[in-house]
Short mmCIF file of C-alpha atoms and ligand atoms in Angstrom, two decimals:
data_model
loop_
_atom_site.label_atom_id
_atom_site.label_comp_id
_atom_site.label_asym_id
_atom_site.label_seq_id
_atom_site.Cartn_x
_atom_site.Cartn_y
_atom_site.Cartn_z
CA MET C 1 -2.23 -39.95 -5.80
CA ARG C 2 -1.44 -36.73 -7.66
CA ARG C 3 -0.20 -34.09 -5.42
CA GLU C 4 -2.23 -30.86 -5.35
CA ARG C 5 -0.53 -27.64 -6.47
CA ILE C 6 -1.17 -24.04 -5.44
CA VAL C 7 0.52 -21.33 -7.60
CA LEU C 8 0.94 -17.74 -6.42
CA VAL C 9 1.52 -15.28 -9.10
CA GLY C 10 3.63 -12.16 -8.13
CA ALA C 11 6.33 -12.51 -5.49
CA GLY C 12 5.40 -9.48 -3.36
CA ARG C 13 3.91 -8.87 0.10
CA ALA C 14 0.66 -10.66 -0.51
CA ALA C 15 2.22 -13.80 -2.00
CA ALA C 16 4.71 -14.11 0.90
CA ALA C 17 1.88 -13.91 3.39
CA ALA C 18 -0.13 -16.51 1.42
CA ALA C 19 2.74 -18.89 1.17
CA ALA C 20 3.39 -18.66 5.00
CA THR C 21 -0.32 -19.08 5.77
CA LEU C 22 -0.73 -22.09 3.46
CA ARG C 23 2.15 -23.94 5.09
CA ARG C 24 1.08 -22.92 8.51
CA GLU C 25 -2.45 -24.20 7.96
CA GLY C 26 -1.00 -27.55 6.87
CA PHE C 27 -1.10 -27.44 3.15
CA ASP C 28 1.41 -30.17 2.11
CA GLY C 29 1.00 -30.06 -1.67
CA ASP C 30 3.27 -28.26 -4.18
CA LEU C 31 3.49 -24.58 -3.51
CA VAL C 32 4.96 -22.31 -6.26
CA VAL C 33 5.64 -18.59 -6.29
CA VAL C 34 6.28 -16.84 -9.52
CA GLY C 35 7.64 -13.33 -9.60
CA ASP C 36 9.10 -11.19 -12.29
CA GLU C 37 11.52 -9.20 -10.09
CA PRO C 38 14.80 -10.83 -9.41
CA HIS C 39 14.32 -11.01 -5.65
CA PRO C 40 12.28 -12.87 -3.07
CA PRO C 41 9.38 -10.90 -1.70
CA TYR C 42 10.53 -7.73 0.01
CA ARG C 43 9.01 -4.71 1.79
CA ARG C 44 8.37 -1.65 -0.31
CA PRO C 45 7.48 1.00 2.39
CA PRO C 46 11.11 1.83 3.43
CA LEU C 47 11.93 2.73 -0.23
CA SER C 48 10.23 6.10 0.08
CA LYS C 49 11.15 6.90 3.71
CA ALA C 50 14.30 8.32 5.38
CA TRP C 51 17.25 8.00 3.18
CA ASP C 52 20.49 7.35 5.12
CA GLY C 53 22.76 8.06 2.23
CA ALA C 54 23.36 4.40 1.22
CA ALA C 55 21.45 2.95 -1.73
CA PRO C 56 18.67 0.51 -0.43
CA CYS C 57 19.87 -3.03 -0.07
CA VAL C 58 17.12 -5.61 -0.86
CA ASP C 59 18.62 -8.07 1.78
CA ASP C 60 17.58 -5.56 4.41
CA LEU C 61 13.93 -5.50 3.15
CA LEU C 62 13.21 -9.26 2.65
CA VAL C 63 9.88 -10.38 4.11
CA ARG C 64 11.63 -13.82 4.85
CA ASP C 65 15.24 -14.77 4.29
CA ALA C 66 15.91 -16.69 1.22
CA GLU C 67 16.42 -20.04 3.17
CA TRP C 68 12.88 -19.92 4.45
CA TYR C 69 11.52 -20.92 1.04
CA GLY C 70 13.64 -24.00 0.88
CA THR C 71 12.91 -25.08 4.50
CA ASN C 72 9.15 -24.76 3.80
CA ALA C 73 9.28 -26.44 0.45
CA VAL C 74 8.10 -23.40 -1.44
CA GLU C 75 9.43 -23.20 -4.97
CA LEU C 76 10.29 -19.67 -5.70
CA ILE C 77 10.65 -18.75 -9.38
CA THR C 78 12.08 -15.21 -9.55
CA GLY C 79 12.83 -13.09 -12.60
CA THR C 80 10.15 -14.71 -14.56
CA ARG C 81 6.89 -13.20 -15.74
CA ALA C 82 3.56 -15.19 -15.95
CA VAL C 83 2.35 -14.30 -19.44
CA ALA C 84 -0.79 -16.42 -20.06
CA LEU C 85 -3.44 -18.06 -17.97
CA ASP C 86 -5.84 -20.78 -19.24
CA CYS C 87 -8.53 -21.15 -16.60
CA ALA C 88 -10.24 -24.07 -18.38
CA SER C 89 -7.23 -26.33 -18.19
CA ARG C 90 -5.86 -24.65 -15.10
CA GLN C 91 -2.47 -23.85 -16.65
CA LEU C 92 -0.24 -20.85 -16.16
CA THR C 93 2.30 -20.06 -18.88
CA LEU C 94 5.60 -18.32 -17.89
CA ALA C 95 7.80 -16.09 -20.18
CA ASP C 96 10.21 -18.85 -20.71
CA GLY C 97 7.54 -21.03 -22.09
CA ALA C 98 7.15 -23.31 -19.11
CA ARG C 99 3.76 -24.30 -18.10
CA LEU C 100 2.49 -24.82 -14.63
CA GLY C 101 -0.69 -26.62 -13.87
CA TYR C 102 -2.46 -25.63 -10.69
CA ASP C 103 -5.48 -26.67 -8.62
CA ARG C 104 -5.73 -23.24 -7.09
CA LEU C 105 -4.14 -19.89 -8.06
CA LEU C 106 -3.68 -16.63 -6.27
CA LEU C 107 -3.26 -13.38 -8.33
CA ALA C 108 -1.00 -11.22 -6.21
CA THR C 109 0.54 -9.16 -9.03
CA GLY C 110 0.24 -5.77 -7.37
CA GLY C 111 0.47 -2.54 -9.46
CA ARG C 112 2.85 -0.44 -11.39
CA PRO C 113 3.37 3.29 -11.44
CA ARG C 114 1.24 5.33 -13.76
CA ARG C 115 3.33 7.19 -16.41
CA LEU C 116 2.96 10.37 -18.15
CA PRO C 117 2.09 9.54 -21.77
CA GLY C 118 4.98 9.94 -24.16
CA VAL C 119 7.50 11.22 -21.55
CA ARG C 120 10.82 9.33 -21.42
CA GLY C 121 14.32 9.85 -20.21
CA ASP C 122 16.82 8.50 -17.67
CA ARG C 123 16.03 11.47 -15.35
CA ILE C 124 12.36 10.73 -15.27
CA HIS C 125 11.66 8.34 -12.33
CA HIS C 126 8.97 6.24 -10.93
CA LEU C 127 9.08 4.37 -7.71
CA ARG C 128 7.88 0.78 -7.09
CA THR C 129 10.84 -1.48 -6.93
CA VAL C 130 14.24 -1.52 -5.06
CA ALA C 131 15.86 -0.84 -8.43
CA ASP C 132 13.71 2.23 -8.96
CA ALA C 133 14.73 3.53 -5.51
CA ALA C 134 18.46 2.88 -6.15
CA ALA C 135 18.27 4.65 -9.50
CA LEU C 136 16.57 7.70 -8.01
CA ARG C 137 18.98 7.97 -5.08
CA GLU C 138 22.01 7.56 -7.24
CA GLN C 139 20.93 10.35 -9.51
CA LEU C 140 20.27 12.61 -6.55
CA ALA C 141 23.50 11.82 -4.65
CA GLY C 142 24.68 15.28 -3.75
CA ASP C 143 22.76 16.82 -6.60
CA GLY C 144 19.31 18.27 -7.21
CA PRO C 145 16.94 19.85 -7.61
CA LEU C 146 14.24 17.22 -7.53
CA VAL C 147 10.69 17.82 -8.82
CA VAL C 148 8.08 15.50 -7.36
CA LEU C 149 4.93 15.29 -9.44
CA GLY C 150 2.05 14.27 -7.16
CA GLY C 151 1.48 15.14 -3.58
CA GLY C 152 0.16 11.84 -2.37
CA PHE C 153 1.79 9.74 0.23
CA LEU C 154 4.51 8.39 -1.95
CA GLY C 155 5.42 11.79 -3.39
CA CYS C 156 5.40 13.54 0.05
CA GLU C 157 7.52 10.81 1.60
CA VAL C 158 10.17 10.98 -1.06
CA ALA C 159 10.05 14.95 -0.90
CA ALA C 160 10.69 14.64 2.86
CA ALA C 161 13.47 12.08 2.55
CA ALA C 162 15.27 13.93 -0.27
CA ARG C 163 14.95 17.21 1.43
CA ALA C 164 16.21 15.90 4.82
CA SER C 165 19.35 14.70 2.93
CA GLY C 166 19.85 18.11 1.55
CA VAL C 167 18.25 18.00 -1.85
CA GLU C 168 16.27 20.95 -3.15
CA VAL C 169 12.76 19.77 -3.75
CA THR C 170 9.52 21.03 -5.26
CA ILE C 171 6.28 19.18 -5.08
CA VAL C 172 3.61 19.87 -7.87
CA GLU C 173 0.17 18.88 -6.99
CA MET C 174 -2.93 19.42 -9.08
CA ALA C 175 -5.39 19.27 -6.11
CA PRO C 176 -5.80 22.28 -3.73
CA THR C 177 -4.02 20.44 -0.89
CA LEU C 178 -1.50 17.57 -0.36
CA LEU C 179 -2.65 14.15 0.42
CA SER C 180 -6.13 15.14 -0.82
CA ARG C 181 -7.33 11.60 -1.70
CA ALA C 182 -6.69 10.38 1.92
CA VAL C 183 -7.13 13.20 4.47
CA SER C 184 -9.09 16.27 5.14
CA PRO C 185 -8.00 19.66 3.52
CA GLU C 186 -7.05 20.82 7.05
CA LEU C 187 -4.65 18.00 7.45
CA GLY C 188 -3.44 18.41 3.83
CA GLU C 189 -2.65 21.95 4.84
CA LEU C 190 -0.77 20.85 7.95
CA PHE C 191 1.39 18.71 5.81
CA ALA C 192 2.00 21.38 3.31
CA ALA C 193 3.11 23.76 6.12
CA LEU C 194 5.44 21.00 7.47
CA HIS C 195 7.09 20.58 4.05
CA ARG C 196 7.30 24.29 3.54
CA SER C 197 8.90 24.75 6.93
CA ARG C 198 11.64 22.46 5.96
CA GLY C 199 12.35 24.13 2.77
CA VAL C 200 10.27 22.16 0.27
CA THR C 201 8.54 24.24 -2.30
CA VAL C 202 4.98 23.10 -2.46
CA LEU C 203 2.81 24.10 -5.35
CA THR C 204 -0.77 23.07 -5.12
CA GLY C 205 -3.59 23.63 -7.67
CA GLU C 206 -1.02 23.43 -10.40
CA ARG C 207 -1.37 21.23 -13.51
CA VAL C 208 1.65 19.97 -15.45
CA ASP C 209 1.44 20.93 -19.10
CA SER C 210 4.64 19.25 -20.42
CA VAL C 211 7.69 17.43 -19.36
CA VAL C 212 10.78 17.24 -21.61
CA GLN C 213 14.24 15.88 -20.76
CA ALA C 214 17.00 17.88 -22.62
CA GLY C 215 20.48 16.47 -21.90
CA ASP C 216 21.06 16.40 -18.07
CA GLN C 217 18.08 18.48 -17.29
CA VAL C 218 14.37 18.01 -16.98
CA VAL C 219 12.06 20.85 -17.92
CA VAL C 220 8.69 20.83 -16.36
CA ARG C 221 6.17 23.39 -17.43
CA THR C 222 3.12 23.83 -15.29
CA CYS C 223 0.18 26.10 -15.92
CA ALA C 224 2.03 28.83 -14.02
CA GLN C 225 5.79 28.26 -14.33
CA VAL C 226 8.78 26.52 -15.70
CA LEU C 227 10.80 24.31 -13.44
CA GLU C 228 14.19 22.87 -14.24
CA CYS C 229 15.47 19.92 -12.29
CA ALA C 230 18.09 17.18 -12.22
CA ALA C 231 15.42 14.52 -11.71
CA LEU C 232 11.73 14.23 -11.87
CA LEU C 233 9.74 11.69 -9.73
CA VAL C 234 6.33 10.95 -11.22
CA ALA C 235 4.20 9.76 -8.29
CA ILE C 236 0.69 9.92 -9.63
CA GLY C 237 -0.61 6.61 -8.48
CA ILE C 238 -0.58 3.01 -9.81
CA SER C 239 -2.32 0.89 -12.34
CA ARG C 240 -3.22 -2.69 -11.31
CA SER C 241 -1.14 -5.34 -13.00
CA THR C 242 -3.84 -7.27 -14.69
CA GLU C 243 -2.53 -7.82 -18.23
CA LEU C 244 -2.10 -11.57 -17.59
CA LEU C 245 -5.91 -11.76 -17.40
CA SER C 246 -6.78 -10.25 -20.83
CA GLY C 247 -8.78 -12.84 -22.74
CA THR C 248 -9.62 -14.99 -19.60
CA PRO C 249 -13.02 -15.12 -17.89
CA VAL C 250 -11.54 -13.54 -14.71
CA ALA C 251 -13.61 -10.40 -14.15
CA CYS C 252 -11.62 -7.21 -14.00
CA ASP C 253 -12.23 -3.48 -13.77
CA ASP C 254 -9.52 -1.35 -12.33
CA GLY C 255 -8.27 -4.51 -10.62
CA VAL C 256 -9.32 -8.02 -10.23
CA LEU C 257 -12.83 -8.18 -8.88
CA VAL C 258 -13.10 -10.41 -5.76
CA ASP C 259 -15.78 -11.07 -3.28
CA GLU C 260 -15.58 -10.95 0.47
CA PHE C 261 -13.80 -14.33 0.47
CA ALA C 262 -11.02 -12.98 -1.91
CA ALA C 263 -12.37 -15.31 -4.51
CA THR C 264 -12.53 -14.13 -8.29
CA SER C 265 -15.35 -14.86 -10.75
CA VAL C 266 -13.51 -18.07 -11.77
CA PRO C 267 -13.52 -21.07 -9.45
CA GLY C 268 -10.11 -21.89 -7.87
CA VAL C 269 -8.72 -18.50 -8.61
CA TYR C 270 -8.34 -15.93 -5.89
CA ALA C 271 -6.65 -12.38 -5.72
CA ALA C 272 -5.20 -10.25 -2.91
CA GLY C 273 -3.20 -7.13 -2.25
CA ASP C 274 -3.01 -4.02 -4.41
CA VAL C 275 -4.30 -5.87 -7.52
CA ALA C 276 -7.62 -6.86 -5.90
CA ALA C 277 -10.86 -4.74 -5.94
CA ALA C 278 -12.81 -6.44 -3.22
CA HIS C 279 -16.37 -6.33 -2.22
CA HIS C 280 -16.03 -5.01 1.30
CA PRO C 281 -18.98 -5.91 3.61
CA ARG C 282 -18.06 -3.22 6.15
CA TYR C 283 -18.48 -0.49 3.60
CA GLY C 284 -21.08 -2.13 1.45
CA ARG C 285 -19.17 -1.45 -1.77
CA ARG C 286 -16.10 -2.42 -3.83
CA VAL C 287 -12.80 -1.24 -2.26
CA ARG C 288 -9.25 -1.14 -3.73
CA VAL C 289 -6.60 -0.53 -1.16
CA GLU C 290 -2.91 0.01 -1.62
CA HIS C 291 -1.56 -0.69 1.80
CA ASP C 292 1.03 -3.05 3.01
CA ASP C 293 -1.02 -4.40 5.91
CA ASN C 294 -3.99 -4.98 3.67
CA ALA C 295 -1.93 -7.14 1.33
CA VAL C 296 -0.85 -9.34 4.29
CA ARG C 297 -4.25 -9.69 5.86
CA GLN C 298 -6.24 -10.14 2.58
CA ALA C 299 -3.70 -12.77 1.37
CA THR C 300 -4.02 -14.52 4.65
CA VAL C 301 -7.83 -14.77 4.32
CA ALA C 302 -7.36 -15.86 0.62
CA ALA C 303 -4.90 -18.51 1.55
CA ARG C 304 -7.20 -20.03 4.21
CA ASN C 305 -10.20 -20.00 1.81
CA MET C 306 -8.12 -21.76 -0.78
CA LEU C 307 -7.91 -24.56 1.78
CA GLY C 308 -11.64 -24.72 2.30
CA ALA C 309 -12.32 -21.99 5.01
CA ARG C 310 -15.02 -19.35 4.50
CA ASP C 311 -13.38 -16.45 6.17
CA VAL C 312 -14.85 -13.04 5.30
CA TYR C 313 -12.37 -10.26 4.74
CA ASP C 314 -13.82 -7.19 6.38
CA ASP C 315 -10.64 -5.55 7.84
CA PRO C 316 -11.22 -1.81 8.42
CA HIS C 317 -7.74 -1.18 6.77
CA TRP C 318 -4.76 0.51 8.50
CA PHE C 319 -1.91 2.34 7.00
CA TRP C 320 0.89 4.67 8.02
CA SER C 321 3.19 7.34 6.46
CA ASP C 322 6.37 8.77 7.80
CA GLN C 323 7.40 12.19 6.63
CA PHE C 324 10.37 14.01 8.27
CA GLU C 325 10.22 12.99 11.94
CA HIS C 326 6.43 12.70 11.88
CA ASN C 327 4.18 9.67 11.68
CA LEU C 328 0.66 9.54 10.42
CA GLN C 329 -1.57 6.56 10.92
CA MET C 330 -5.15 5.90 9.94
CA VAL C 331 -7.64 3.04 10.47
CA GLY C 332 -11.05 2.75 8.94
CA SER C 333 -12.86 5.14 6.62
CA PRO C 334 -14.35 8.51 7.53
CA GLU C 335 -16.79 8.19 4.64
CA GLY C 336 -20.31 9.12 5.89
CA HIS C 337 -19.28 10.32 9.36
CA ASP C 338 -21.40 13.04 10.96
CA ARG C 339 -19.04 13.95 13.75
CA SER C 340 -15.33 14.20 14.39
CA VAL C 341 -13.63 14.74 17.77
CA VAL C 342 -10.07 15.66 18.37
CA ARG C 343 -7.84 14.18 21.19
CA GLY C 344 -4.60 15.89 21.95
CA SER C 345 -3.32 19.27 20.73
CA PRO C 346 -3.30 20.00 17.02
CA GLY C 347 -1.60 23.41 17.71
CA GLU C 348 1.25 21.96 19.63
CA GLY C 349 2.03 18.58 17.78
CA ALA C 350 0.54 15.22 18.47
CA PHE C 351 -3.20 14.69 18.07
CA SER C 352 -5.78 12.19 16.90
CA VAL C 353 -9.11 12.65 15.06
CA PHE C 354 -11.85 10.26 15.75
CA HIS C 355 -14.84 10.03 13.25
CA LEU C 356 -18.12 8.92 14.35
CA ARG C 357 -21.36 8.02 12.57
CA GLY C 358 -23.94 8.50 15.37
CA ASP C 359 -22.25 6.88 18.34
CA ARG C 360 -20.26 4.37 16.21
CA LEU C 361 -16.61 4.98 15.75
CA VAL C 362 -15.82 4.52 12.05
CA SER C 363 -12.11 5.71 11.78
CA VAL C 364 -9.29 7.08 13.63
CA LEU C 365 -6.45 9.25 12.26
CA ALA C 366 -3.40 9.92 14.46
CA PHE C 367 -0.56 12.40 13.92
CA ASP C 368 2.32 11.30 16.09
CA ARG C 369 -0.14 9.45 18.35
CA GLY C 370 0.16 5.96 17.05
CA ARG C 371 -0.95 4.40 20.34
CA ASP C 372 -4.45 5.86 19.72
CA VAL C 373 -4.67 3.76 16.51
CA VAL C 374 -3.53 0.67 18.22
CA THR C 375 -6.64 0.64 20.39
CA GLY C 376 -8.71 2.68 17.88
CA ARG C 377 -8.26 -0.13 15.35
CA LYS C 378 -9.88 -2.68 17.62
CA LEU C 379 -12.76 -0.23 18.47
CA VAL C 380 -13.38 0.39 14.90
CA ALA C 381 -13.09 -3.31 13.96
CA ALA C 382 -15.59 -4.08 16.74
CA GLY C 383 -18.00 -1.43 15.42
CA ALA C 384 -17.85 0.11 18.95
CA THR C 385 -20.29 2.70 20.13
CA VAL C 386 -18.34 5.36 22.08
CA ALA C 387 -19.32 8.68 23.63
CA ALA C 388 -17.65 11.51 21.85
CA GLU C 389 -16.80 13.17 25.13
CA GLN C 390 -14.84 10.19 26.31
CA LEU C 391 -12.71 10.10 23.14
CA GLU C 392 -11.99 13.81 23.45
CA ASP C 393 -10.93 13.35 27.13
CA ASP C 394 -7.22 12.55 27.22
CA ALA C 395 -7.65 11.32 30.86
CA VAL C 396 -9.90 8.49 29.58
CA ASP C 397 -7.83 5.38 28.71
CA LEU C 398 -9.01 4.10 25.29
CA ARG C 399 -8.26 0.55 26.39
CA ARG C 400 -10.85 0.96 29.03
CA LEU C 401 -13.35 1.80 26.44
CA LEU C 402 -12.39 -1.28 24.47
CA ARG C 403 -12.70 -3.53 27.49
CA ARG C 404 -16.22 -2.18 28.02
CA GLN C 405 -16.91 -3.35 24.43
CA GLY C 406 -15.59 -6.83 25.39
CA GLY C 407 -12.47 -6.32 23.38
CA ARG C 408 -8.94 -7.27 24.43
CA PRO C 409 -6.40 -4.37 24.56
CA SER C 410 -2.91 -5.44 23.60
C1 LIG P 501 7.73 3.19 -2.28
C2 LIG P 501 6.52 2.61 -1.65
C3 LIG P 501 6.25 2.99 -0.32
C4 LIG P 501 5.11 2.46 0.23
N1 LIG P 501 4.90 2.81 1.67
C5 LIG P 501 3.71 2.34 2.16
C6 LIG P 501 3.44 2.76 3.55
O1 LIG P 501 4.11 3.49 4.21
N2 LIG P 501 2.42 2.19 4.28
C7 LIG P 501 1.60 1.24 3.47
O2 LIG P 501 0.58 0.73 4.15
N3 LIG P 501 1.79 0.90 2.27
C8 LIG P 501 2.93 1.40 1.64
N4 LIG P 501 3.20 1.02 0.33
C9 LIG P 501 2.24 0.09 -0.33
C10 LIG P 501 2.65 -1.35 -0.16
O3 LIG P 501 4.02 -1.52 -0.49
C11 LIG P 501 1.75 -2.22 -1.12
O4 LIG P 501 0.48 -2.00 -0.71
C12 LIG P 501 2.18 -3.70 -1.03
O5 LIG P 501 3.43 -3.86 -1.53
C13 LIG P 501 1.28 -4.48 -1.93
O6 LIG P 501 1.65 -5.85 -1.97
P1 LIG P 501 1.21 -6.74 -3.15
O7 LIG P 501 1.83 -8.08 -2.86
O8 LIG P 501 -0.18 -6.62 -3.39
O9 LIG P 501 2.00 -6.14 -4.50
P2 LIG P 501 3.47 -5.94 -4.71
O10 LIG P 501 4.22 -5.69 -3.45
O11 LIG P 501 3.51 -4.80 -5.77
O12 LIG P 501 4.00 -7.28 -5.42
C14 LIG P 501 3.58 -7.75 -6.63
C15 LIG P 501 4.65 -8.49 -7.40
O13 LIG P 501 4.20 -9.07 -8.59
C16 LIG P 501 4.99 -8.86 -9.58
N5 LIG P 501 4.24 -9.16 -10.83
C17 LIG P 501 3.41 -8.40 -11.49
N6 LIG P 501 2.93 -8.96 -12.62
C18 LIG P 501 3.50 -10.19 -12.67
C19 LIG P 501 3.44 -11.27 -13.61
N7 LIG P 501 2.55 -11.32 -14.68
N8 LIG P 501 4.23 -12.34 -13.30
C20 LIG P 501 5.12 -12.34 -12.33
N9 LIG P 501 5.15 -11.43 -11.44
C21 LIG P 501 4.42 -10.30 -11.52
C22 LIG P 501 5.46 -7.51 -9.42
O14 LIG P 501 6.61 -7.14 -10.16
C23 LIG P 501 5.78 -7.40 -7.90
O15 LIG P 501 7.05 -7.89 -7.62
C24 LIG P 501 4.23 1.49 -0.32
C25 LIG P 501 4.49 1.19 -1.71
C26 LIG P 501 5.66 1.79 -2.34
C27 LIG P 501 5.95 1.33 -3.76
#
């Protein structure tokens, strides 16, 4: 009898989670992972965080060591791009001309950094891969200044890491505050103050008009000033890697459209991670998420569903960010909340903000209070109804509130 074959396209966080789940759940057919980077799947979050001086080493970042793939009969094809997909005959074509038939396919191609049109130069950087991180750090070794274009999480983390290692840094952000897509203006201001207190120049509400590399210098003209730097990091978001799907019937928008089962519009084809734009039953709309934990969880659901389960993916989403010695974590979405309560002391340091819609807890954001998110995540996932006064009261153990909902604290 012909052996079944599952192909995972993109050798990143989502593909690694899917491969492990498929084997754990007993899939004993052929399992192939195809990735265009020269490495097995690795973790990207450390690439933008604390720089210890040395260039990042991919061996320290691997999701699983290289032997795992052999031991688990996972064929890992690295350094090879998938270039065409024929959904009718269920064939994937690779850049070297090889063709891979599949019974089920997972699209886990992630995204790539958005670029400034027409701007080129070896001092203009983007950050997605370990090679990108090495190139940026090498150029900044003992030398700056660095201009970071974009005050989102990636830009702020790199700014903090570079500044802490002694580099002169300026952040240029178009919005009125930092992190404006993810957090409240107040919290954005808190982060701007943190960066300024460490010597980062933070320019908000400032558009970039032009960027030109001239010799060893990059000249950035904003609407208000001219900045000269040794390196520019363009951190203005990602575009989903969906070019493989052009001309196929797989429905795409800004990402591969999937339902709550991580299935695309084409039978047998699934998508997970940064590339997926998923219908989210919890939020009642399509959601695109660019978080490490989402890639793992959504891919796990996709893998189980590829084997015949009907798991619904309705995770409330959790992410974290590290800047200087501070940690921010968030779970859920504050969208539509009508009340927020604070636990802890924003003036003095650690605090959490709980967002409620009526009595229902919809999201938790914690600044240096990760423990609140550990339990808060379970409360949000359970759709818990909680009295605001109890959330506010530091003497009330959140785990007790969870137990009352019938949940299990860790
Ligand atoms: C610097 C950095 C810091 C981050 N920090 C955090 C953080 O602190 N917290 C957090 O929650 N998230 C963070 N993230 C986001 C997190 O890393 C991503 O959400 C996660 O990597 C998504 O996993 P993925 O498998 O969907 O995509 P990826 O990890 O991007 O993997 C996709 C892979 O597919 C490859 N590929 C694309 N097209 C093809 C093709 N046609 N053929 C073959 N291969 C292809 C890509 O090259 C890539 O290797 C960070 C990301 C970056 C870049």
